[in-house]
PDB file of C-alpha atoms in Angstrom:
ATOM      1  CA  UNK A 406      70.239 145.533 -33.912  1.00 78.00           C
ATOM      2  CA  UNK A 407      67.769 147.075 -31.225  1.00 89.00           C
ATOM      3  CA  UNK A 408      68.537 150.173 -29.200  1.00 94.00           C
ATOM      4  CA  UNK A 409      68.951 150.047 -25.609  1.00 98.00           C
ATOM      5  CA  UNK A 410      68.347 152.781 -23.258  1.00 97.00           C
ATOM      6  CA  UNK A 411      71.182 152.298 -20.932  1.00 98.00           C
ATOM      7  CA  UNK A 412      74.302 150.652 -20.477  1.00 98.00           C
ATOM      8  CA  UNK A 413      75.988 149.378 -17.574  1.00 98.00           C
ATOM      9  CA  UNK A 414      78.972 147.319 -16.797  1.00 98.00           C
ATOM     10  CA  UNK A 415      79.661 145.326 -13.460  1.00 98.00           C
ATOM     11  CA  UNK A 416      83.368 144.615 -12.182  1.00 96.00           C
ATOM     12  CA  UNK A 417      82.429 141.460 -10.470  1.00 96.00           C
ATOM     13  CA  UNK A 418      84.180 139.947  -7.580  1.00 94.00           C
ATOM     14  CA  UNK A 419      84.396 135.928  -5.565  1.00 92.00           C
ATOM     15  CA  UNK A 420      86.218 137.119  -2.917  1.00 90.00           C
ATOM     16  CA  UNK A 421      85.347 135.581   0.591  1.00 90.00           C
ATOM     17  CA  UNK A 422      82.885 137.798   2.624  1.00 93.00           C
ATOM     18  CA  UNK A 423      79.552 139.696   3.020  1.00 95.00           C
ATOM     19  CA  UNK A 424      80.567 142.767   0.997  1.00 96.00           C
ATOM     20  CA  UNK A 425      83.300 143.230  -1.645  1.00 94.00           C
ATOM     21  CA  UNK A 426      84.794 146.330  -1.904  1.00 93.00           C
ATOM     22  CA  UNK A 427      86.284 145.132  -5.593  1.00 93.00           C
ATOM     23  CA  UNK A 428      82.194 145.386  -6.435  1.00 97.00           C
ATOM     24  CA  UNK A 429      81.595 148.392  -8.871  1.00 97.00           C
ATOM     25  CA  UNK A 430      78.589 149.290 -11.232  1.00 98.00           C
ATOM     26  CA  UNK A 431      78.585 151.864 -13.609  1.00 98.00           C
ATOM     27  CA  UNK A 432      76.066 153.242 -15.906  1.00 98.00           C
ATOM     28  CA  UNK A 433      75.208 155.643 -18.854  1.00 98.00           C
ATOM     29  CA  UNK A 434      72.486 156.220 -21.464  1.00 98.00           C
ATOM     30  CA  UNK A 435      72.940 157.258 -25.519  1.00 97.00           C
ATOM     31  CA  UNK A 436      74.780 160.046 -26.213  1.00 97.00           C
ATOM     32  CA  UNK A 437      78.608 160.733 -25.171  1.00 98.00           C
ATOM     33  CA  UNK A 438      78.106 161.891 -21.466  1.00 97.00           C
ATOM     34  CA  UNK A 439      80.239 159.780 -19.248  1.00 96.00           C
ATOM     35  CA  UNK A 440      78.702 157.090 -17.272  1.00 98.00           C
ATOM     36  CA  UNK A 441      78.626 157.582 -12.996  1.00 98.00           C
ATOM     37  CA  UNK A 442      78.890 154.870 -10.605  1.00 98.00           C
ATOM     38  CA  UNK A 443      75.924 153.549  -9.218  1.00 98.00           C
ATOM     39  CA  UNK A 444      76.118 153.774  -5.469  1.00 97.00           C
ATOM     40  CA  UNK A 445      79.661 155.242  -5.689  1.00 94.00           C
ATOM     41  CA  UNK A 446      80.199 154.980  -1.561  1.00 91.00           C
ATOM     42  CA  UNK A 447      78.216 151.849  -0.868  1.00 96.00           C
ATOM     43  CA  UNK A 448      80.145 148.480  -0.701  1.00 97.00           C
ATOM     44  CA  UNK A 449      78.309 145.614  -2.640  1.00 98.00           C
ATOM     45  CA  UNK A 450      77.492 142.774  -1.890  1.00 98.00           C
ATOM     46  CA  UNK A 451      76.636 140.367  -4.321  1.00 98.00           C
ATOM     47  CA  UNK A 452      73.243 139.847  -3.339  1.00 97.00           C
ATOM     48  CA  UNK A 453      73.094 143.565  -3.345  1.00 98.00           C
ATOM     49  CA  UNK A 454      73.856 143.192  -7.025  1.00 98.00           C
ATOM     50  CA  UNK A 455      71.394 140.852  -7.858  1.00 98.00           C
ATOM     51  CA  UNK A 456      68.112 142.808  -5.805  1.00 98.00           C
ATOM     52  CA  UNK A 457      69.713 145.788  -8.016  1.00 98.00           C
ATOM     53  CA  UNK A 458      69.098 143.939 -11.214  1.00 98.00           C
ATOM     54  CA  UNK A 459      65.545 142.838 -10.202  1.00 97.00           C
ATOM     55  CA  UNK A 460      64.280 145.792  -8.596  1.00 97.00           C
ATOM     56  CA  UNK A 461      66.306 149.220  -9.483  1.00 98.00           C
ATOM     57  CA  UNK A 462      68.321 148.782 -12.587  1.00 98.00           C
ATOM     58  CA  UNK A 463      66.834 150.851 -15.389  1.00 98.00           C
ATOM     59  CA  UNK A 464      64.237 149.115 -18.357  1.00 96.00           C
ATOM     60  CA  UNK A 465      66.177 148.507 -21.444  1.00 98.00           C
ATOM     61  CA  UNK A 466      69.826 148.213 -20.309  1.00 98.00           C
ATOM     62  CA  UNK A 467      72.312 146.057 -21.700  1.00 98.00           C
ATOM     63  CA  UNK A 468      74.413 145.214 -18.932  1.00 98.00           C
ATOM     64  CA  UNK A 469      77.881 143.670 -19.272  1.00 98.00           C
ATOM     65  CA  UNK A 470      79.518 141.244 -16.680  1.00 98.00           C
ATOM     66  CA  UNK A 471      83.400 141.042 -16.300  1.00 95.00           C
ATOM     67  CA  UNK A 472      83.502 137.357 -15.844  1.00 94.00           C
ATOM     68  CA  UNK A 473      82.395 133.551 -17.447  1.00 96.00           C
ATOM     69  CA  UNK A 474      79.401 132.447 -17.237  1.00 97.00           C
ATOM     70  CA  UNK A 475      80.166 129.072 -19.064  1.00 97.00           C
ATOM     71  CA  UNK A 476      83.272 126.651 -18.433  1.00 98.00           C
ATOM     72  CA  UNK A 477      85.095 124.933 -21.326  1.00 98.00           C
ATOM     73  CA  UNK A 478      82.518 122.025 -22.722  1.00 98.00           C
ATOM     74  CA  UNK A 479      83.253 121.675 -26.390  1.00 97.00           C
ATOM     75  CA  UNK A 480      87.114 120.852 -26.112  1.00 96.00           C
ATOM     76  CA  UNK A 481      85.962 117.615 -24.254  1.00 97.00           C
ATOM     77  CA  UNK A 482      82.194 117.056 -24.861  1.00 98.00           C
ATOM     78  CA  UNK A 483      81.298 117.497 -21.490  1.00 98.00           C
ATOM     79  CA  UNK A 484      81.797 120.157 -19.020  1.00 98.00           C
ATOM     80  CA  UNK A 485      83.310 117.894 -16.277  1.00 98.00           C
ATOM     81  CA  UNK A 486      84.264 114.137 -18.380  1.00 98.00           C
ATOM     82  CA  UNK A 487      84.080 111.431 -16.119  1.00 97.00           C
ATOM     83  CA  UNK A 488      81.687 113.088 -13.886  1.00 98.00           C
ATOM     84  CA  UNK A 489      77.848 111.536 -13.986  1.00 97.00           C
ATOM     85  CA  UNK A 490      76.969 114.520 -12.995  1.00 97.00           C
ATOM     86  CA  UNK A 491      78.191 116.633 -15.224  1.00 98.00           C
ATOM     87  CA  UNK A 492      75.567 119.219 -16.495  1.00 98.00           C
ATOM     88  CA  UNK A 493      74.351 119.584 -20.212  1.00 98.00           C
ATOM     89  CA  UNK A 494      73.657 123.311 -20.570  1.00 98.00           C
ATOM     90  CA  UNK A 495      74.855 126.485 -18.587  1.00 98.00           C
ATOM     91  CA  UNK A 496      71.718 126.862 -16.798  1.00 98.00           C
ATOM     92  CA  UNK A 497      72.207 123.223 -15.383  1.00 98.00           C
ATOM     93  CA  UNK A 498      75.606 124.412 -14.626  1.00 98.00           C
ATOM     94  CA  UNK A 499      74.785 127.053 -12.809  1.00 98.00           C
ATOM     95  CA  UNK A 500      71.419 125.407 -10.785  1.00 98.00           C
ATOM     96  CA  UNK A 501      74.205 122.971 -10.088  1.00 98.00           C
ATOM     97  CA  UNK A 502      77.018 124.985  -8.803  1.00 98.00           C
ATOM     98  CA  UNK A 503      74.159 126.626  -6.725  1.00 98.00           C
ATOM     99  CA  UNK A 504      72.630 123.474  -5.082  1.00 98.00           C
ATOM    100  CA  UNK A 505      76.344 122.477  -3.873  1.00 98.00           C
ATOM    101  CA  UNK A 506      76.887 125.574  -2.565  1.00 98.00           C
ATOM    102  CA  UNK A 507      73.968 125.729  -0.724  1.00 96.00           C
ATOM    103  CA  UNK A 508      75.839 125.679   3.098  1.00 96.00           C
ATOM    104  CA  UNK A 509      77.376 129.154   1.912  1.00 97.00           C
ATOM    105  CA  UNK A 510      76.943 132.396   2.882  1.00 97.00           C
ATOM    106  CA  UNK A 511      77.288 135.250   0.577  1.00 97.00           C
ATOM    107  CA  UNK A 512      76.743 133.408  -3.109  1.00 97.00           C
ATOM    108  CA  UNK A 513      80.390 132.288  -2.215  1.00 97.00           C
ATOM    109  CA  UNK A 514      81.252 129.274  -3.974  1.00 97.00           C
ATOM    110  CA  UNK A 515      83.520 127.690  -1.940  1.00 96.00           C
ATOM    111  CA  UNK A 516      81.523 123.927  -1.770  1.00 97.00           C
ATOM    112  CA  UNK A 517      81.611 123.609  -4.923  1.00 97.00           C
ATOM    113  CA  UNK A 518      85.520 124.029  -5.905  1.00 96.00           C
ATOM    114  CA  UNK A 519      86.229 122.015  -2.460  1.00 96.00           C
ATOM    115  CA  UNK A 520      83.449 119.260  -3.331  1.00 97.00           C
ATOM    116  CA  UNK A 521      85.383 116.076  -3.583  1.00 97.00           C
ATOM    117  CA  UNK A 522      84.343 115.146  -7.217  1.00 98.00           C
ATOM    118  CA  UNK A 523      84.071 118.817  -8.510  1.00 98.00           C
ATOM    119  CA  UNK A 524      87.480 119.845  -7.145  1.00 98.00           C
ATOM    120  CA  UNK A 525      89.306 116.859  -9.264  1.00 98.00           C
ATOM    121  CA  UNK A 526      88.586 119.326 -12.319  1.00 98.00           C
ATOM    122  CA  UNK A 527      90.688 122.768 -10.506  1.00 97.00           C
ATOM    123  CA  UNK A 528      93.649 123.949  -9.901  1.00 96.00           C
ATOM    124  CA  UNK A 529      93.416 125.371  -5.844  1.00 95.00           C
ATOM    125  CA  UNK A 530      95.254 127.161  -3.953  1.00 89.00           C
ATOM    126  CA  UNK A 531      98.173 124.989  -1.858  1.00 91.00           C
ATOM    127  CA  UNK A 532      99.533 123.473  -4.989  1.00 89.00           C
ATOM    128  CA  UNK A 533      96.473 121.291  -4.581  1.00 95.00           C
ATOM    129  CA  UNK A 534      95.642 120.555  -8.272  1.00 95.00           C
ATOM    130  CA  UNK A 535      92.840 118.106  -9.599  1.00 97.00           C
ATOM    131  CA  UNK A 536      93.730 114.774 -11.345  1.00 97.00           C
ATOM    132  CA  UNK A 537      91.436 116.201 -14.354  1.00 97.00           C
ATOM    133  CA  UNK A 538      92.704 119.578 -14.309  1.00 95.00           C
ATOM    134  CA  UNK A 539      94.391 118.828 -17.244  1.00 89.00           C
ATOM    135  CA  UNK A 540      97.695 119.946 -18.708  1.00 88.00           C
ATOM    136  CA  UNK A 541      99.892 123.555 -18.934  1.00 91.00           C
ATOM    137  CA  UNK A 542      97.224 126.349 -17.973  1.00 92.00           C
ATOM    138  CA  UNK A 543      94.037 124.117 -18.249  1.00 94.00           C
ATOM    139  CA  UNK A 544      91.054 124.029 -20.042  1.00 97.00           C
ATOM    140  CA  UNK A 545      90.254 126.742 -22.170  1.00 97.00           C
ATOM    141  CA  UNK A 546      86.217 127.706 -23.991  1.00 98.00           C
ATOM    142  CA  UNK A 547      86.160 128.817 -27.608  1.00 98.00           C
ATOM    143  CA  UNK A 548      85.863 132.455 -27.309  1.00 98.00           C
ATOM    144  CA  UNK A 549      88.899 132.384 -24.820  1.00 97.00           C
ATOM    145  CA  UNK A 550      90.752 130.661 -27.812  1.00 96.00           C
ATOM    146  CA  UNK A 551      89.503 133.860 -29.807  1.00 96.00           C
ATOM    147  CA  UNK A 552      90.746 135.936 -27.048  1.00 95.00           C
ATOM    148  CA  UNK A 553      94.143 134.727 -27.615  1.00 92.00           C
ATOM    149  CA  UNK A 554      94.354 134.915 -30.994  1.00 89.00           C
ATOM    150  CA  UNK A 555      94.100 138.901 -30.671  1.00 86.00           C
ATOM    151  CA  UNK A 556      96.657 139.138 -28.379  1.00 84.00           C
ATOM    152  CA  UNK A 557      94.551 139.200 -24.884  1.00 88.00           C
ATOM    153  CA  UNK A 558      95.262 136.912 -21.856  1.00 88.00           C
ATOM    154  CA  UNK A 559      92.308 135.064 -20.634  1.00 92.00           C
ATOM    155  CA  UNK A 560      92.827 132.447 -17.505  1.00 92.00           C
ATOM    156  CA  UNK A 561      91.027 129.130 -17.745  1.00 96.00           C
ATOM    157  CA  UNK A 562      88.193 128.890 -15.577  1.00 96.00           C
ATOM    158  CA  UNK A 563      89.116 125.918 -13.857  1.00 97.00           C
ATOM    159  CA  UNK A 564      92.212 127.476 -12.282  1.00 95.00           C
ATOM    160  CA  UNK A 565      91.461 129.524  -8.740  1.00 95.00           C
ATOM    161  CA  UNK A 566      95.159 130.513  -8.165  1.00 92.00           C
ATOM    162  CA  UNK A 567      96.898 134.045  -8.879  1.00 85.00           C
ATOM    163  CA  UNK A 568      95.694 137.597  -8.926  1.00 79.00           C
ATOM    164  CA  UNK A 569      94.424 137.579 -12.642  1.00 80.00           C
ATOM    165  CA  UNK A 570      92.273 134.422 -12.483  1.00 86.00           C
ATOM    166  CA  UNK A 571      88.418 134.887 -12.977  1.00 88.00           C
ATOM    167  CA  UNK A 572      87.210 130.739 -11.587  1.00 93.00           C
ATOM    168  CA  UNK A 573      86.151 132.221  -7.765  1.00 93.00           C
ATOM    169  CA  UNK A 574      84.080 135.477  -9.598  1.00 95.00           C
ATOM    170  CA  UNK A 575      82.748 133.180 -12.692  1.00 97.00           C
ATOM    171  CA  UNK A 576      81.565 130.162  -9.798  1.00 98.00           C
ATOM    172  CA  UNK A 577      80.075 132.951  -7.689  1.00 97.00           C
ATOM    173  CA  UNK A 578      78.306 134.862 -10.551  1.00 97.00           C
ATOM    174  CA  UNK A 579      76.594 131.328 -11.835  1.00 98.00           C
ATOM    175  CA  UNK A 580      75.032 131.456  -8.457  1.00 98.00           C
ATOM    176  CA  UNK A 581      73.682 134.532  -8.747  1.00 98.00           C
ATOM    177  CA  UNK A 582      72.874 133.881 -12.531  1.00 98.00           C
ATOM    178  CA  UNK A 583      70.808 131.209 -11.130  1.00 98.00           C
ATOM    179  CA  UNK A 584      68.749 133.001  -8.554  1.00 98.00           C
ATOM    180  CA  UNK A 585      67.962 135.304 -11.260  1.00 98.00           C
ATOM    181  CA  UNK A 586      66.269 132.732 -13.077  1.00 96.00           C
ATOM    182  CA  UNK A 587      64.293 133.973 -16.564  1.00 96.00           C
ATOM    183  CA  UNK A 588      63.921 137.628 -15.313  1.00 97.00           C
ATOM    184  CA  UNK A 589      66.666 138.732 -17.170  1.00 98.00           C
ATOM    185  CA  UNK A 590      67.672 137.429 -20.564  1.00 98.00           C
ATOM    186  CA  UNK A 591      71.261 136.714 -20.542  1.00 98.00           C
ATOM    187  CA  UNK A 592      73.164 136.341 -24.069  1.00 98.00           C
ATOM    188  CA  UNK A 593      73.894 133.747 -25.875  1.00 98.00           C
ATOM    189  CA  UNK A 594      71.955 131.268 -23.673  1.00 98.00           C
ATOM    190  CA  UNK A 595      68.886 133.225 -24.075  1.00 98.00           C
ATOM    191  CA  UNK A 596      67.659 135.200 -27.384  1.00 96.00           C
ATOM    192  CA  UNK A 597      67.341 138.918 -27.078  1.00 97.00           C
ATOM    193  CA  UNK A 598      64.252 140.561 -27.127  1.00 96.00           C
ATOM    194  CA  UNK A 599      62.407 143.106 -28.652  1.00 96.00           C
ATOM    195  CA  UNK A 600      62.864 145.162 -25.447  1.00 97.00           C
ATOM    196  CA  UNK A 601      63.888 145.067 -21.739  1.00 98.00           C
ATOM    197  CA  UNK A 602      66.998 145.104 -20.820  1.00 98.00           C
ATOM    198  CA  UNK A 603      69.836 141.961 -21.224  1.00 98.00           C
ATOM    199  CA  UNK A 604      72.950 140.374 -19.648  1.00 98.00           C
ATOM    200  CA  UNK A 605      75.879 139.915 -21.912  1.00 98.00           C
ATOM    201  CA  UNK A 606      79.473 138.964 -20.598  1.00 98.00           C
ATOM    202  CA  UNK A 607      82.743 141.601 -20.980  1.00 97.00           C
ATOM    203  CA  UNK A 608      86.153 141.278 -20.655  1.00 94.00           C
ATOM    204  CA  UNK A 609      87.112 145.107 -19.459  1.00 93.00           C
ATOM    205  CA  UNK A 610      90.959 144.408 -20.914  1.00 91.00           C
ATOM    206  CA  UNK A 611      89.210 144.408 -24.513  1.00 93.00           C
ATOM    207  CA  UNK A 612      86.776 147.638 -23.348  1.00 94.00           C
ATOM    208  CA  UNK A 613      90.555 149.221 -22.739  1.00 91.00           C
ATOM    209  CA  UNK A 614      92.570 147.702 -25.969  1.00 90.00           C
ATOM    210  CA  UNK A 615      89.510 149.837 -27.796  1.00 91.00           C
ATOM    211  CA  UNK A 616      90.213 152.653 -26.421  1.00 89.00           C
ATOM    212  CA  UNK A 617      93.852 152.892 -27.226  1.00 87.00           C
ATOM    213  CA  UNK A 618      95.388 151.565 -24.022  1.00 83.00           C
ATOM    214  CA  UNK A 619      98.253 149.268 -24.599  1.00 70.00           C
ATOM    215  CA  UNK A 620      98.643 145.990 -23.521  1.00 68.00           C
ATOM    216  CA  UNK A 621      99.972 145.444 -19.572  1.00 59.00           C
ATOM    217  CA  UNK A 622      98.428 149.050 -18.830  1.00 54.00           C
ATOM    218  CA  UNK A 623      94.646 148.798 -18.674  1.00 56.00           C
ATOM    219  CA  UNK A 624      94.155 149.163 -15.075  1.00 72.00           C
ATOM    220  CA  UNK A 625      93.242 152.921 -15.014  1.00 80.00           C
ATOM    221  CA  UNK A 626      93.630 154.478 -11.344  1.00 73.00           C
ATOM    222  CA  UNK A 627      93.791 158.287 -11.814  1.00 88.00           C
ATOM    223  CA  UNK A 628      91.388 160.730 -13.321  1.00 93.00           C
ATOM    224  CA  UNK A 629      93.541 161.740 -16.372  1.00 93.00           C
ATOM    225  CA  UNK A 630      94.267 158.033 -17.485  1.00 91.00           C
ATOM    226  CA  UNK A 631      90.468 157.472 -17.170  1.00 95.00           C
ATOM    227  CA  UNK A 632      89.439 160.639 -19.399  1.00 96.00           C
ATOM    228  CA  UNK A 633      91.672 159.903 -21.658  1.00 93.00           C
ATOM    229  CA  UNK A 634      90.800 156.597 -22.437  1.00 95.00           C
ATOM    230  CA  UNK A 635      87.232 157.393 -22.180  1.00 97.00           C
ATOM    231  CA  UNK A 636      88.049 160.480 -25.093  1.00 96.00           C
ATOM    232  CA  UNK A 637      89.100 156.939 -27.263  1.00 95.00           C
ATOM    233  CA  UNK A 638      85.832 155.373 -26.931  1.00 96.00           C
ATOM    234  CA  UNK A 639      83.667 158.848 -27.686  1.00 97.00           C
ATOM    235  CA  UNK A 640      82.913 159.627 -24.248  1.00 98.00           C
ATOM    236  CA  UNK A 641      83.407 163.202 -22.497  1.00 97.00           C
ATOM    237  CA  UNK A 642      85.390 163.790 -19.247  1.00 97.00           C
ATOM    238  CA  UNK A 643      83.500 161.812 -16.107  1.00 96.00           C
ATOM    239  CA  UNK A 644      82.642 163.496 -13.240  1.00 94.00           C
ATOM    240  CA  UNK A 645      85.939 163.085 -10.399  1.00 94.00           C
ATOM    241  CA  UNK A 646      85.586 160.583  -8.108  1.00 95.00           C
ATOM    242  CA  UNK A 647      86.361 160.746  -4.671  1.00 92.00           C
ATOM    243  CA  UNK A 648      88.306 157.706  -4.775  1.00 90.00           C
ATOM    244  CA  UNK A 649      89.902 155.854  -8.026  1.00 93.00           C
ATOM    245  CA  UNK A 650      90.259 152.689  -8.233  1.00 93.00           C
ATOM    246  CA  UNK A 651      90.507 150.297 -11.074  1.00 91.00           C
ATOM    247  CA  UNK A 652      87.207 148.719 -10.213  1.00 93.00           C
ATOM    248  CA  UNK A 653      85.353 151.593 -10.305  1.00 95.00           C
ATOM    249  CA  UNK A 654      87.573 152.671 -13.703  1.00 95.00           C
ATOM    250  CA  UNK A 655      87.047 149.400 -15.197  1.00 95.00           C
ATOM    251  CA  UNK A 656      83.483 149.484 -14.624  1.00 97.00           C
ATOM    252  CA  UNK A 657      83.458 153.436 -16.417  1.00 97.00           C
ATOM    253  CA  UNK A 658      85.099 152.830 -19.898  1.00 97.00           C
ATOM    254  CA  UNK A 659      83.725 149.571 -20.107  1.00 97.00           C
ATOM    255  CA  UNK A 660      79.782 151.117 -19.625  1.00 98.00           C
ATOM    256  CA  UNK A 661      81.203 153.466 -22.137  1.00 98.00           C
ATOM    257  CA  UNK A 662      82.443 151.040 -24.750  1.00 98.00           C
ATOM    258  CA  UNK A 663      79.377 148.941 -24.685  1.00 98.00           C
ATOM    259  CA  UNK A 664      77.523 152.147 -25.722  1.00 98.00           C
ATOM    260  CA  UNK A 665      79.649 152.296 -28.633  1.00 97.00           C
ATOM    261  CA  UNK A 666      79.343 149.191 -29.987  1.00 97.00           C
ATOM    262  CA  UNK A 667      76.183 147.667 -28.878  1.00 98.00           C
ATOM    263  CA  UNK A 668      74.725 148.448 -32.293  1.00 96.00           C
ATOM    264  CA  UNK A 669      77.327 146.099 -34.296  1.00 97.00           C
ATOM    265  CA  UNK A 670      75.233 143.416 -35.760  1.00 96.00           C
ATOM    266  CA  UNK A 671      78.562 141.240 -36.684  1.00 97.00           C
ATOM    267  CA  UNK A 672      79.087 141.288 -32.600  1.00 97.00           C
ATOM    268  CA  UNK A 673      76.239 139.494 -31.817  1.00 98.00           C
ATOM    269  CA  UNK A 674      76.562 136.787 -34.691  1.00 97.00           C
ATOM    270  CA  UNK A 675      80.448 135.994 -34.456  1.00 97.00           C
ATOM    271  CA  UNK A 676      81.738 132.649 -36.191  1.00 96.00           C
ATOM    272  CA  UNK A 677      81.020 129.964 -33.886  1.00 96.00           C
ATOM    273  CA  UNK A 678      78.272 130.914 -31.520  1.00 98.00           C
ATOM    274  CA  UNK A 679      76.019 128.176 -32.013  1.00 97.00           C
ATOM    275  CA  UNK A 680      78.697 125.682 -31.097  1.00 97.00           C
ATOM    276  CA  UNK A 681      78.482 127.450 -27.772  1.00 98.00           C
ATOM    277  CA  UNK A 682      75.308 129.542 -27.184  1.00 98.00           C
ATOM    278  CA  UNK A 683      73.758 126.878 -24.655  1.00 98.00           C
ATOM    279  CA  UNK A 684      76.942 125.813 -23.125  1.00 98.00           C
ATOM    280  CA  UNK A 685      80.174 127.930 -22.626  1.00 98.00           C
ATOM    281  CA  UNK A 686      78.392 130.952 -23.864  1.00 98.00           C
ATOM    282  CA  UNK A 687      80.364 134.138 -25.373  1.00 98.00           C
ATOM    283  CA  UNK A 688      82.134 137.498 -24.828  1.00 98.00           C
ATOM    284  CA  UNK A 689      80.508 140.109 -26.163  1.00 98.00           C
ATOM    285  CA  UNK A 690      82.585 142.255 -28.426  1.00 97.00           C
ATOM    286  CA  UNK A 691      84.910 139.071 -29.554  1.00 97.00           C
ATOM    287  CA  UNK A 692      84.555 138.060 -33.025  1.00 93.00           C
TER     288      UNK A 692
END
């Protein structure tokens, strides 16, 4: 597998509003020195994020997302069945997601998941829940079927309700995804390149089951939880923070763990990715 230069992880966030305070970058280059928050006292916002990609982010990162940036599609044939217009690729997902969003601010998604045909497919706050939501917890993509097979907890995509789901941060991220265009290859739905630097998605729980942490306890908010977990993915001690949260933790030990095992051929081949690679896409470090 290539080398990369530096490695960064981003603990996304949908939340309503011009800045998110659950925003957090951090980044670190070869070696074992800890990574360091970019911009440790500013407050993102998510176009913030995406200039930061385009114009200041280091050549040659691989830079992992903590959200989806693909909705279930092989379970059903279709992202959205019934819908004409349901998309055939992610990239038509996203462009789509972004045109019905258009009226708001921020890269929030909220036209889309309110849009009368779109929101028969969610599960909304209210106990408002769509006619094609499905059954149980909803819809689920492949790799989230992998996820639960080791033991992790993924939320389908199409529910918006409860503290752990990921919909509002994956629907706001496709924006974004889409603005970005071809600048950035992101992984699966684009192959990886000789150099530059590429977009892969994470899942910071399985950054944290790597390092040792057990199930129910991977939200790190102290200094000694995060060196220690950062000692089980071959990092040293960070520099202290002047404020811990598990944003900016998650964003640490996951920059860290991609560092680790970026080089793992059998991570960016696992069983099944070509059912996938142009529509639901993958996360990285699954198998």
């Amino acid at each position: 597998m290539r080398s990369f230069s530096q490695f960064a992880a981003v603990d996304w966030s949908g939340a309503i509003g011009p800045r998110q305070k659950r925003i957090a970058i951090a980044i670190c280059g070869p070696g074992s020195t800890a990574p360091t928050l970019v911009r440790p006292d500013h407050v993102w916002s998510r176009l913030d994020v995406l200039n930061w990609l385009k114009r200041d982010m280091p050549r040659d990162t691989l830079v992992g997302f903590d959200l989806s940036p693909g909705l279930p599609f092989v379970d059903a044939g279709s992202f959205f069945p019934g819908w004409d217009k349901s998309p055939i690729d992610a990239r038509s997902l996203w462009a789509l997601v972004d045109d019905l969003c258009a009226g708001d601010p921020n890269l929030a998604a909220t036209g889309f998941v309110d849009h009368p045909d779109a929101s028969r497919y969610f599960r909304r706050h209210g106990g408002r829940t769509g006619d094609r939501f499905g059954i149980g917890q909803g819809r689920f993509r492949m790799v989230e079927h992998r996820q639960r097979a080791c033991s992790l907890a993924p939320y389908s995509c199409f529910n918006l309700v409860g503290a752990a789901q990921v919909g509002k941060s994956s629907l706001t991220a496709m924006r974004m995804m889409h603005r970005l265009g071809r600048e950035i290859p992101i992984w699966p739905f684009d192959p990886v390149p000789e150099t530059g630097s590429v977009i892969v998605e994470i899942y910071t729980s399985l950054a944290a089951r790597t390092a040792g942490i057990r199930k129910g306890l991977s939200k790190l908010r102290d200094a000694h939880a995060l060196d220690a977990a950062l000692m089980g993915v071959g990092s040293e001690p960070h520099i202290p923070l002047r404020h811990y949260t598990d944003h900016a933790t998650d964003a640490i030990l996951t920059s860290a763990w991609l560092r680790t095992v970026a080089h793992e051929e059998r991570l960016w081949a696992p069983e099944g990715l070509a059912n996938v690679a142009s529509t639901e896409g993958w996360t990285f470090g699954v198998t």
